[in-house]
Every structure is written in structure tokens, then in C-alpha cells.
mmCIF file of C-alpha atoms in Angstrom:
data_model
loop_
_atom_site.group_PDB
_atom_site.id
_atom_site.type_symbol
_atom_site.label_atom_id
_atom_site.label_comp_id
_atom_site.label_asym_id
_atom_site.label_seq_id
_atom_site.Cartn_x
_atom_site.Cartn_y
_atom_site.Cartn_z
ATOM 1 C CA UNK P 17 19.144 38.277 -8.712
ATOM 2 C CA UNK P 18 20.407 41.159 -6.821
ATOM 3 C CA UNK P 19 16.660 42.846 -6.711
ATOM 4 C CA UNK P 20 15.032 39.942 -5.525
ATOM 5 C CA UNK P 21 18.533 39.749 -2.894
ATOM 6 C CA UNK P 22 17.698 43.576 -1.897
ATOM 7 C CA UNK P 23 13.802 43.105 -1.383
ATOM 8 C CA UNK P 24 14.691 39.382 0.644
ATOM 9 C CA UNK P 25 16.048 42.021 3.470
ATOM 10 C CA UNK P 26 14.103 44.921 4.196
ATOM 11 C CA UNK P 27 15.468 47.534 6.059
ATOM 12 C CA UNK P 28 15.106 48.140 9.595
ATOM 13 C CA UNK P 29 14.648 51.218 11.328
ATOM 14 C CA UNK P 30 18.246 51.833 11.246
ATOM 15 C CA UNK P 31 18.833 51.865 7.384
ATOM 16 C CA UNK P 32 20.742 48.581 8.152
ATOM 17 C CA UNK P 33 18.766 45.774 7.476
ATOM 18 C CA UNK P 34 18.662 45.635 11.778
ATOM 19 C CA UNK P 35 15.405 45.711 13.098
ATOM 20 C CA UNK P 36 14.380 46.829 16.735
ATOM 21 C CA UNK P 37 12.664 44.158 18.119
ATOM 22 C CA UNK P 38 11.523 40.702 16.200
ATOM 23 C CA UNK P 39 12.245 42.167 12.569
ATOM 24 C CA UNK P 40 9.180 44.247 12.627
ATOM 25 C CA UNK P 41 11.002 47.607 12.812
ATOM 26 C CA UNK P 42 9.052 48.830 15.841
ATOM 27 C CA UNK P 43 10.379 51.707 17.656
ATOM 28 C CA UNK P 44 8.745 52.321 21.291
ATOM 29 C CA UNK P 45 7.347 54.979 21.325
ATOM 30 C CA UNK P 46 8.677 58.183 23.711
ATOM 31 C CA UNK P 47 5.036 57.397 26.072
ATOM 32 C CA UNK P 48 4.904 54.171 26.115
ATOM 33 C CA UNK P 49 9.331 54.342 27.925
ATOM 34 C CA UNK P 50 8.013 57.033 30.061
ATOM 35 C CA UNK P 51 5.526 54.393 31.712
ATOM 36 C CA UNK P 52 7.909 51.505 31.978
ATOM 37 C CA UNK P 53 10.380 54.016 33.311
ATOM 38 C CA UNK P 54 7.728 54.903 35.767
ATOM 39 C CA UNK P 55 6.516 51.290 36.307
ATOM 40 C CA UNK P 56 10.362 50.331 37.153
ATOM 41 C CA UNK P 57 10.423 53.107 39.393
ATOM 42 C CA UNK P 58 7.656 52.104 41.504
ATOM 43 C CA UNK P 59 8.959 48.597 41.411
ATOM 44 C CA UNK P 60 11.856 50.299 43.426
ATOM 45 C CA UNK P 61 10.044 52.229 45.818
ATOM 46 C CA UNK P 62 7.502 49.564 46.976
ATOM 47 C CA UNK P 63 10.813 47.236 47.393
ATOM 48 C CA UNK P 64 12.556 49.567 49.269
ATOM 49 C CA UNK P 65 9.320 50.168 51.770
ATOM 50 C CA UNK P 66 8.584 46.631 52.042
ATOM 51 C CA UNK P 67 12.192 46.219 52.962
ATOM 52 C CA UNK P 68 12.599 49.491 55.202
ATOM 53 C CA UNK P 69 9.246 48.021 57.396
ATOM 54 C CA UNK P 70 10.030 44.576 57.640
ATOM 55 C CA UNK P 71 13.557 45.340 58.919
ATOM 56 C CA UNK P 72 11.178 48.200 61.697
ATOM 57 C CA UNK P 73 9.289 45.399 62.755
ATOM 58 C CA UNK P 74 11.647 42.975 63.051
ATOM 59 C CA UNK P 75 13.580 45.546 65.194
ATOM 60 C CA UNK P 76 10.652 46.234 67.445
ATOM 61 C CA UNK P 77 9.580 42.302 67.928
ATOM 62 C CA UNK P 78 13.712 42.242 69.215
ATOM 63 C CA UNK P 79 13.443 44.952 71.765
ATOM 64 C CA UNK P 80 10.373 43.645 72.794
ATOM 65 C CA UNK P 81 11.521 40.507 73.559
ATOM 66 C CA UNK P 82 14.690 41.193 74.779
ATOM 67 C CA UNK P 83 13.518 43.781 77.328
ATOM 68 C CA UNK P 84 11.082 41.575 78.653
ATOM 69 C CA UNK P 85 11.782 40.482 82.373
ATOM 70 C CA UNK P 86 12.272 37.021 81.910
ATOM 71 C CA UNK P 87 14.054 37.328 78.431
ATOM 72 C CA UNK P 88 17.826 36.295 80.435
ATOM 73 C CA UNK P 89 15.875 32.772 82.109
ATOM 74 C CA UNK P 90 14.411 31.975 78.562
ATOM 75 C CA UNK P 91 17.497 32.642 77.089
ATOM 76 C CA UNK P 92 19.273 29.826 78.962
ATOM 77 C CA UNK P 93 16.249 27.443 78.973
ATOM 78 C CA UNK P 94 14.931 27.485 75.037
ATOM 79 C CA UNK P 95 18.682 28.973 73.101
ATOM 80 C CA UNK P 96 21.356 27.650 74.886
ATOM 81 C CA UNK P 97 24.243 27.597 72.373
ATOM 82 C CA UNK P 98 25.841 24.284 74.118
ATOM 83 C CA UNK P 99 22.693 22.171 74.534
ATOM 84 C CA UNK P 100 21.952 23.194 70.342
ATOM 85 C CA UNK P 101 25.472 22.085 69.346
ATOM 86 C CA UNK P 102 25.021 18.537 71.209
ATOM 87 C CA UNK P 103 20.977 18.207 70.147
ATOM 88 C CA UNK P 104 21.898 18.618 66.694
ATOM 89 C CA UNK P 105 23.613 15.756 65.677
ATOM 90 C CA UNK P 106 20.478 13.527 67.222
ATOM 91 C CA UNK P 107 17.923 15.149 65.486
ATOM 92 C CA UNK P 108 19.158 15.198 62.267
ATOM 93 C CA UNK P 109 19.648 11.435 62.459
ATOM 94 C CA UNK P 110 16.136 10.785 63.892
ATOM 95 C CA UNK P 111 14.865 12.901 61.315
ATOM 96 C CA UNK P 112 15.546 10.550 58.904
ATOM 97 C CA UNK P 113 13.313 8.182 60.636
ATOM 98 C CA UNK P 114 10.309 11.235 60.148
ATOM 99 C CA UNK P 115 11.668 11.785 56.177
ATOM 100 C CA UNK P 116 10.910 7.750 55.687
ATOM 101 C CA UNK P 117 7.287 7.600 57.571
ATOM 102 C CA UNK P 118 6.804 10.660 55.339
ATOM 103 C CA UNK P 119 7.764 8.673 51.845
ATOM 104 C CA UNK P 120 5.856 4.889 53.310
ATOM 105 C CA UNK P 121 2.966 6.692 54.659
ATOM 106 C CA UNK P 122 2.210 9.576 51.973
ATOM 107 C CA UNK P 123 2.040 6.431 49.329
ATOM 108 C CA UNK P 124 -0.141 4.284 51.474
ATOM 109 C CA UNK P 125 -2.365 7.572 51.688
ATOM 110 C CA UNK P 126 -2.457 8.396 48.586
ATOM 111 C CA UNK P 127 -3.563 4.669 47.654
ATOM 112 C CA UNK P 128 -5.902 4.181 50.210
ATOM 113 C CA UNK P 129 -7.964 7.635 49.964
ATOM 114 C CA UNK P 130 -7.956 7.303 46.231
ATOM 115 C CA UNK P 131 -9.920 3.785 46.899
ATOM 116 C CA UNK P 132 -12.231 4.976 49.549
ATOM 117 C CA UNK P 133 -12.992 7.924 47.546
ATOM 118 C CA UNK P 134 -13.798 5.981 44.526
ATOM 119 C CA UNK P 135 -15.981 3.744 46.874
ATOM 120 C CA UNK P 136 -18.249 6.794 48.354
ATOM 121 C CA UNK P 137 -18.380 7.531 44.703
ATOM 122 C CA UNK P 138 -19.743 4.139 42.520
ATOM 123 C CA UNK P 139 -23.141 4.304 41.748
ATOM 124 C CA UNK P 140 -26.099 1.759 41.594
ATOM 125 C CA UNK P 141 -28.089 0.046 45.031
ATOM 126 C CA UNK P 142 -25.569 -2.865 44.702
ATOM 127 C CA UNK P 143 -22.619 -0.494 45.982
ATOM 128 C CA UNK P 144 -24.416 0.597 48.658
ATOM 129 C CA UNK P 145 -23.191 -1.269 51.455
ATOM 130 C CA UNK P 146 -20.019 -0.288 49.783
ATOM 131 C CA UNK P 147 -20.910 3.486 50.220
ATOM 132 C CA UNK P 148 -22.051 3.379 53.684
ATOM 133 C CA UNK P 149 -18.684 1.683 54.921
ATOM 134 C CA UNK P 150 -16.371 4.500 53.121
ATOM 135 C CA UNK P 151 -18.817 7.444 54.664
ATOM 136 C CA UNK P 152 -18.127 5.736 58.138
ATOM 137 C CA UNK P 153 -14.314 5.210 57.685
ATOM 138 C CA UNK P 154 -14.112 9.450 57.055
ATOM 139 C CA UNK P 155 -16.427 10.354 59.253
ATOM 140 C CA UNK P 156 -15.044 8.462 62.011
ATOM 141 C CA UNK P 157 -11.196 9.290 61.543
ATOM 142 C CA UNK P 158 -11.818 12.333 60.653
ATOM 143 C CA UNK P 159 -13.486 13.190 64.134
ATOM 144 C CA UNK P 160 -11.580 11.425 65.789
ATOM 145 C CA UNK P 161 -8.149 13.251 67.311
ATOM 146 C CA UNK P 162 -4.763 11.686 65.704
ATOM 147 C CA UNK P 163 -3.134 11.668 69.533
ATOM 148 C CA UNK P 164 -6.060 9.627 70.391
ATOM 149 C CA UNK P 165 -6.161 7.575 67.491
ATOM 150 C CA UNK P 166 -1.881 7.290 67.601
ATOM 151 C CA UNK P 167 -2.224 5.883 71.432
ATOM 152 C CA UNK P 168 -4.996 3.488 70.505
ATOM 153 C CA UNK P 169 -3.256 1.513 68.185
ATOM 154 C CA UNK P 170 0.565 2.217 69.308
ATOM 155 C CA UNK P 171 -0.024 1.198 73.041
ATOM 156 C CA UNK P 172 -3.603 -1.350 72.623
ATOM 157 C CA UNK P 173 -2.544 -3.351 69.668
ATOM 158 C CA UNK P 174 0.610 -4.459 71.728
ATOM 159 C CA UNK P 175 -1.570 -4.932 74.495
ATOM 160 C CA UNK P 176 -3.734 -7.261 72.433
ATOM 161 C CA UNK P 177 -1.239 -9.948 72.283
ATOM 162 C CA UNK P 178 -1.916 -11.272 68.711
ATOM 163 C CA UNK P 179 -0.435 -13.914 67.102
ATOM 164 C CA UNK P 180 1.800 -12.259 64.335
ATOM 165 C CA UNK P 181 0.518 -8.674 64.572
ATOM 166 C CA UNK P 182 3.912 -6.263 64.688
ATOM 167 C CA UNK P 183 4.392 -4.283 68.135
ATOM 168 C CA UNK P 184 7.315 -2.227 65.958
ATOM 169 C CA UNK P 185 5.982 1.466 67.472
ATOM 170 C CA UNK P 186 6.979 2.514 63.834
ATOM 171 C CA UNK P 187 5.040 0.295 62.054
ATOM 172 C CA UNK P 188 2.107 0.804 64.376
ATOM 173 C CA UNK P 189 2.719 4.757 64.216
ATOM 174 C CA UNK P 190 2.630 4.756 60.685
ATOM 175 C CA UNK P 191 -0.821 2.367 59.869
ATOM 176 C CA UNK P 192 -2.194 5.381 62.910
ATOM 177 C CA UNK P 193 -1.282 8.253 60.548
ATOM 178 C CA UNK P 194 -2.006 6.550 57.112
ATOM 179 C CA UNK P 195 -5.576 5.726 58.689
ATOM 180 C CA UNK P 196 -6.322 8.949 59.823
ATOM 181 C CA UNK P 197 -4.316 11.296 57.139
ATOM 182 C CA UNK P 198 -6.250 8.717 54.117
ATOM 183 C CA UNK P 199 -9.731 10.063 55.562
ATOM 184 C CA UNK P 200 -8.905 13.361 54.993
ATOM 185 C CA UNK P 201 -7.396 12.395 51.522
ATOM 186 C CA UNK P 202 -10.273 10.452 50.570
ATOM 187 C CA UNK P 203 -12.328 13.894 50.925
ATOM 188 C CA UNK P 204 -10.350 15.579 48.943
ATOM 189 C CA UNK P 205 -10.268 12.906 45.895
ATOM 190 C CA UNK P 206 -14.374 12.718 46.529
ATOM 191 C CA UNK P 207 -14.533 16.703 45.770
ATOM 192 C CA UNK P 208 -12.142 16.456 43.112
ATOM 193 C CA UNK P 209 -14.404 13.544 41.161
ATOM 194 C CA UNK P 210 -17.401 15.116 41.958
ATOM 195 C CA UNK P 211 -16.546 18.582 40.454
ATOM 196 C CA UNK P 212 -16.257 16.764 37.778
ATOM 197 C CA UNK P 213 -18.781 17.547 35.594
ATOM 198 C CA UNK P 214 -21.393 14.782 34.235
ATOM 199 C CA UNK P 215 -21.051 15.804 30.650
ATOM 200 C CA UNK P 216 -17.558 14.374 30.638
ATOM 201 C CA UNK P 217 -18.579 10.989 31.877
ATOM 202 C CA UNK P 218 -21.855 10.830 29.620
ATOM 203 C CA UNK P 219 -19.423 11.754 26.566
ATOM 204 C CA UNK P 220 -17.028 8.826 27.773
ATOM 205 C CA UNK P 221 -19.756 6.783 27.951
ATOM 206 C CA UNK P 222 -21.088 7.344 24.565
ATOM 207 C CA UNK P 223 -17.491 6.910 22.765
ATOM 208 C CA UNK P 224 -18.073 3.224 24.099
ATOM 209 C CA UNK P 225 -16.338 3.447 27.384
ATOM 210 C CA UNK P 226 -17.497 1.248 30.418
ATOM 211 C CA UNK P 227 -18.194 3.042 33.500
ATOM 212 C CA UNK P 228 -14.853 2.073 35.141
ATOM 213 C CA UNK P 229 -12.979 3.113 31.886
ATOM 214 C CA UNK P 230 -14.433 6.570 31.575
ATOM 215 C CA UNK P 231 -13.828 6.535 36.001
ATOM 216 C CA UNK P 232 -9.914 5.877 34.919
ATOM 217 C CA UNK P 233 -9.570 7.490 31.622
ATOM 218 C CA UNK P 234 -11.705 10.463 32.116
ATOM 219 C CA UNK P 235 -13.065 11.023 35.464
ATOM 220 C CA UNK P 236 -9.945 10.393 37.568
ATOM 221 C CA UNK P 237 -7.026 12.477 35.648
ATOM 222 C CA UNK P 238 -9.465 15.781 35.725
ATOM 223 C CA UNK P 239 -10.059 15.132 39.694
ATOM 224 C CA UNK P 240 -6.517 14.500 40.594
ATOM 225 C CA UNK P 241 -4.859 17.478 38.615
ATOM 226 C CA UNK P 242 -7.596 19.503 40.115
ATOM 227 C CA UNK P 243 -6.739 18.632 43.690
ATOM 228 C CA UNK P 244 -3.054 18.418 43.718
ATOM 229 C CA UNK P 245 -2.736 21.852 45.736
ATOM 230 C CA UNK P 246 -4.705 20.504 48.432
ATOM 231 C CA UNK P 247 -3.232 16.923 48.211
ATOM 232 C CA UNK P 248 0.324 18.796 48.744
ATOM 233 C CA UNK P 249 -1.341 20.545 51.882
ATOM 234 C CA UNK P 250 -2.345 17.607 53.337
ATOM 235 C CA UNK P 251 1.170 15.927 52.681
ATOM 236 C CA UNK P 252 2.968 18.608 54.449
ATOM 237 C CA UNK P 253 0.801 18.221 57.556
ATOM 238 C CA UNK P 254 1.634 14.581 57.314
ATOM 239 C CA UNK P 255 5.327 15.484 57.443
ATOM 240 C CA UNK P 256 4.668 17.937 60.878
ATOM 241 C CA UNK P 257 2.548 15.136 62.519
ATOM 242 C CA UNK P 258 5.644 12.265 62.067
ATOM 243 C CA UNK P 259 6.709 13.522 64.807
ATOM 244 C CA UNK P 260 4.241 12.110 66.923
ATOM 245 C CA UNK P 261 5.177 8.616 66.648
ATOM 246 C CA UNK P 262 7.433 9.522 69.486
ATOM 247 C CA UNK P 263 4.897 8.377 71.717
ATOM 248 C CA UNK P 264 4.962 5.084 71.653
ATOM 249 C CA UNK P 265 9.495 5.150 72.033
ATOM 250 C CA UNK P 266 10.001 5.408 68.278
ATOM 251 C CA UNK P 267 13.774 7.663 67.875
ATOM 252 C CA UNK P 268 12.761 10.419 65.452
ATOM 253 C CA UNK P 269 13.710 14.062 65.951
ATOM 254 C CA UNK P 270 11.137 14.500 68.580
ATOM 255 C CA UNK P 271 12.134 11.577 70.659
ATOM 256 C CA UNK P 272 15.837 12.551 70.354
ATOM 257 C CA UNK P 273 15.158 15.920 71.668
ATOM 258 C CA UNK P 274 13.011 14.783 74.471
ATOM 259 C CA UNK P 275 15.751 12.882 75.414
ATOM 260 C CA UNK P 276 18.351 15.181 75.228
ATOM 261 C CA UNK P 277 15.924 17.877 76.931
ATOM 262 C CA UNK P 278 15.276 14.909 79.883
ATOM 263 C CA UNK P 279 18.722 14.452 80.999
ATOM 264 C CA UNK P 280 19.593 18.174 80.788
ATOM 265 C CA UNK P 281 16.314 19.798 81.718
ATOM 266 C CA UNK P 282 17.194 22.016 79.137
ATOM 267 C CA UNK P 283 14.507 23.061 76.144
ATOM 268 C CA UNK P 284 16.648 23.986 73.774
ATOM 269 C CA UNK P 285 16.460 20.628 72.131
ATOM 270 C CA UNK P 286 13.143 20.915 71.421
ATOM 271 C CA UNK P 287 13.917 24.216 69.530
ATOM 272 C CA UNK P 288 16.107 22.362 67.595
ATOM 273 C CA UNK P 289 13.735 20.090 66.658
ATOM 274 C CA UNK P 290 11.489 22.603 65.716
ATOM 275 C CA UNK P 291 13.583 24.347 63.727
ATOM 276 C CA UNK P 292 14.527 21.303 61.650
ATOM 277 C CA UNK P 293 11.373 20.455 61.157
ATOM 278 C CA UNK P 294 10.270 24.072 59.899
ATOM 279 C CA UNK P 295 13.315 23.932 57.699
ATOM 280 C CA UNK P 296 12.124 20.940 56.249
ATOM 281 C CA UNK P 297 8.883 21.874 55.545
ATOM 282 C CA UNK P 298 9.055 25.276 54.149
ATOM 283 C CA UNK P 299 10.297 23.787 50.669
ATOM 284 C CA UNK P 300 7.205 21.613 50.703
ATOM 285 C CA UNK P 301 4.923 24.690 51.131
ATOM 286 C CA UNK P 302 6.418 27.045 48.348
ATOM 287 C CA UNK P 303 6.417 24.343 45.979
ATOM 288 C CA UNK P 304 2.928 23.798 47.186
ATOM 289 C CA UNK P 305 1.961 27.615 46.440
ATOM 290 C CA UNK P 306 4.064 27.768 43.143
ATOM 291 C CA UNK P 307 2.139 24.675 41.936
ATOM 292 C CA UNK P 308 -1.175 26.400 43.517
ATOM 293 C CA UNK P 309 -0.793 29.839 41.392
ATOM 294 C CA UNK P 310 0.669 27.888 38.020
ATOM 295 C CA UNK P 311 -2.902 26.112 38.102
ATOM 296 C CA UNK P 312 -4.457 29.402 38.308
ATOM 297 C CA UNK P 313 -2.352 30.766 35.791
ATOM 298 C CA UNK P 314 -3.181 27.902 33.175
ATOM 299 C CA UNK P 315 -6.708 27.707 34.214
ATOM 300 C CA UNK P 316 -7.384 31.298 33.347
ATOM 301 C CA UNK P 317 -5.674 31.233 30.324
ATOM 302 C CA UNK P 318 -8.015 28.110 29.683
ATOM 303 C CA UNK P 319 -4.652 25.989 29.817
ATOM 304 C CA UNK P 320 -6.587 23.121 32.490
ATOM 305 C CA UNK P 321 -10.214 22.409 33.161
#
């Protein structure tokens, strides 16, 4: 009993039954802590100079500014501490009118370009009609400017008079960005299927799979999980161009700027604005380039195909 006890616990490299690392006794060798010292140390260094330069530059970008001849007029125009204090307040609250366009329209988007997408993509002469519609819907919204396309249907489907057809500049605002933003959507679902490769769908097909079962099953979750970096993209341009509903007298963070900026003939508002907006979409974007490199990550460790 006590032999089998002693040989059940091996000795580490201390004598004490410890081990260094894992319970394999392994000792580092004196090389291999010389060249994580040195690693560690060059960690350090490239910090510090990427530190030391950013703070020169931003110094130098100051001066320059500050020293040009017009700096004391901008000052008072774009950063007036007074007109930021009372602009604040406003924008925050019409920002909440951009955050829910963002939530209503990035579904409807999402829906809609997923459809059209699948539409440019169905095979067989019988779809073609089908085909030729979705290739017009993308090529036309995608050439054509949102401003344009925002004034076309904010100010003429008012001017249209229809019988139960919303004049809400909201509403109207949003269908403008979901049917531009879904062109660009559908685009990017249409690459994602097609990279697809055929094998996949001729090995759905021969497990007993109908076309639109291996399309949902198979097809679909490989483009989608493939696209979601530039899906993301696209979303966070949708949350910048919100803003834009302003035209047509919607209150969002624009609108309560330009108001603000109207009475005072002061920009700082708009600054403001700005600001918020940037703060609001510089989350979006890291989580869009963390989600961008862990795809990488997986895919060359063959994690995702």
C-alpha cells in the first residue's frame, strides 16, 4: 500500500511532489527566460515610443491649430462652452429618435436584403423574371444618392396625397434608408451565398434535401457567418446616415442642433452632435473589428469555413 502510495506521486523538480508547470516537472530552460525577458523588454520599448510619438504629434496638430490666424473666431463659432452646455441636453434626447430608426430599420434591412439576395440567387428559367427584378432593385438604389432618394420619398409621397399612405417624416425617412441600405445588404448576402461552394449544396442535395432545405440548412448559415464583418459595416453606416431624416422636420440629434445652431448662429451645436454621434459609433466599430480578426483567428486555425 504505501509503494503503490509513493509511486501514485512522483516527485517534482523540487524533491516535493510539486511540479513546475502542469505536473510535468519542466524547468525553463536559462535560453529560453533570456528571450521572454528580451521579448518583454521590447514589449516596453515599442509602448513607450508609440506613446512618446503619439503624445509629439498630438502636440504639434495643437500648436498648429492654435497658432493659426483664425483659431480665436473658430473658437467662439464651433467650441463655445455655453452653446455645448445648452445643445446637449437636445441632442441626447433626439438621439434617441436616431438609436430607434437604427433598431426598426437595421431589422427591416436585414430581412429585406436577405430576400432579394436569395431572389438574384434561385435558379431555373421560371425565376427569371424573379432575377431580373432583384438585379434592378440593387442596381438602381445602389446608384442612386440616399439625399436624393431621402427627399424623393420624404417630401413627394406627401405631395402625392394618397389615401392612407403615412406623411410621418419618420416613417417615410426610415422606408428611404431601409430601401437604399437593403440594396447594399442584399450584395453582401449574394457574395456570401455565392462563395459558397457547390459541393456543399450537391452534398445537401444528395442526403435528400430539397433545394430550399439545403438553401436554409446549408447554404444560408455558411453565407451569413461569413459576412457578418461586412454586415456590421454596413450597420454602422446606417447608424451615421439616421441623421439625415432631419430633412424632412423629423427631431433627432441633427435637427436639434440645427435648431439650436439657427437661433444662435452658433456651430457649436453641430459639434455636439457630431461628437455624440462618433461616441456612439465607435463601440459599433471595435466590436466590428474584434468580431472581424476572431473570424480570422478561427478560420486559420480551421475553426469556420
Amino acid at each position: 500500500m504505501t509503494l503503490l502510495k509513493e509511486q501514485s506521486e512522483p516527485e517534482g523538480a523540487d524533491g516535493k511532489g510539486g511540479t513546475d508547470r502542469e505536473g510535468d516537472g519542466y524547468v525553463p530552460s536559462p535560453r529560453r527566460l533570456e528571450r521572454e525577458r528580451h521579448a518583454r523588454a521590447r514589449t516596453r520599448r515599442a509602448t513607450a515610443i508609440a506613446a512618446a510619438s503619439t503624445l509629439v504629434t498630438g502636440v504639434v496638430l495643437y500648436l498648429i491649430v492654435v497658432s493659426a490666424p483664425g483659431w480665436q473666431r473658430t473658437k467662439e463659432t464651433f467650441f463655445d462652452g455655453q452653446y455645448a452646455r445648452e445643445a446637449f441636453p437636445k441632442v441626447l434626447e433626439g438621439l434617441w429618435l436616431n438609436v430607434r430608426l437604427l433598431l426598426v430599420c437595421g431589422a427591416a434591412v436585414l430581412v429585406l436584403g436577405m430576400l432579394i439576395a436569395i431572389a438574384r440567387t434561385l435558379r431555373g428559367p421560371v425565376f427569371f423574371p424573379l432575377r431580373v427584378l432583384a438585379a434592378a432593385y440593387t442596381d438602381f438604389f445602389r446608384g442612386l444618392p440616399l439625399i436624393i432618394n431621402l427627399m424623393i420619398v420624404v417630401l413627394g409621397v406627401p405631395a402625392l396625397r394618397l389615401q392612407g399612405v403615412t406623411v410621418d417624416p419618420v416613417l417615410l425617412g426610415g422606408t428611404a434608408l431601409t430601401l437604399t441600405y437593403s440594396a447594399y445588404v442584399a450584395e453582401v448576402f449574394r457574395a456570401g451565398i455565392e462563395s459558397v461552394h457547390p459541393s456543399q449544396r450537391a452534398a445537401a442535395r444528395s442526403l435528400g434535401l430539397s433545394n430550399r432545405q439545403a438553401l436554409r440548412h446549408v447554404v444560408l448559415p455558411q453565407a451569413v457567418r461569413r459576412q457578418v464583418p461586412p454586415l456590421l459595416n454596413d450597420l454602422v453606416s446606417l447608424q451615421k446616415d439616421t441623421g439625415l431624416v432631419s430633412i424632412g422636420g423629423a427631431i433627432d440629434a441633427v435637427r436639434a442642433a440645427d435648431i439650436i445652431a439657427g437661433r444662435s448662429l452658433n456651430y457649436t451645436p453641430y459639434v455636439v452632435a457630431g461628437l455624440v454621434f462618433v461616441a456612439l459609433t465607435i463601440p459599433m466599430t471595435r466590436f466590428t473589428d474584434w468580431v472581424t480578426a476572431r473570424m480570422d483567428r478561427q478560420r486559420a486555425q480551421g475553426g469556420t469555413t
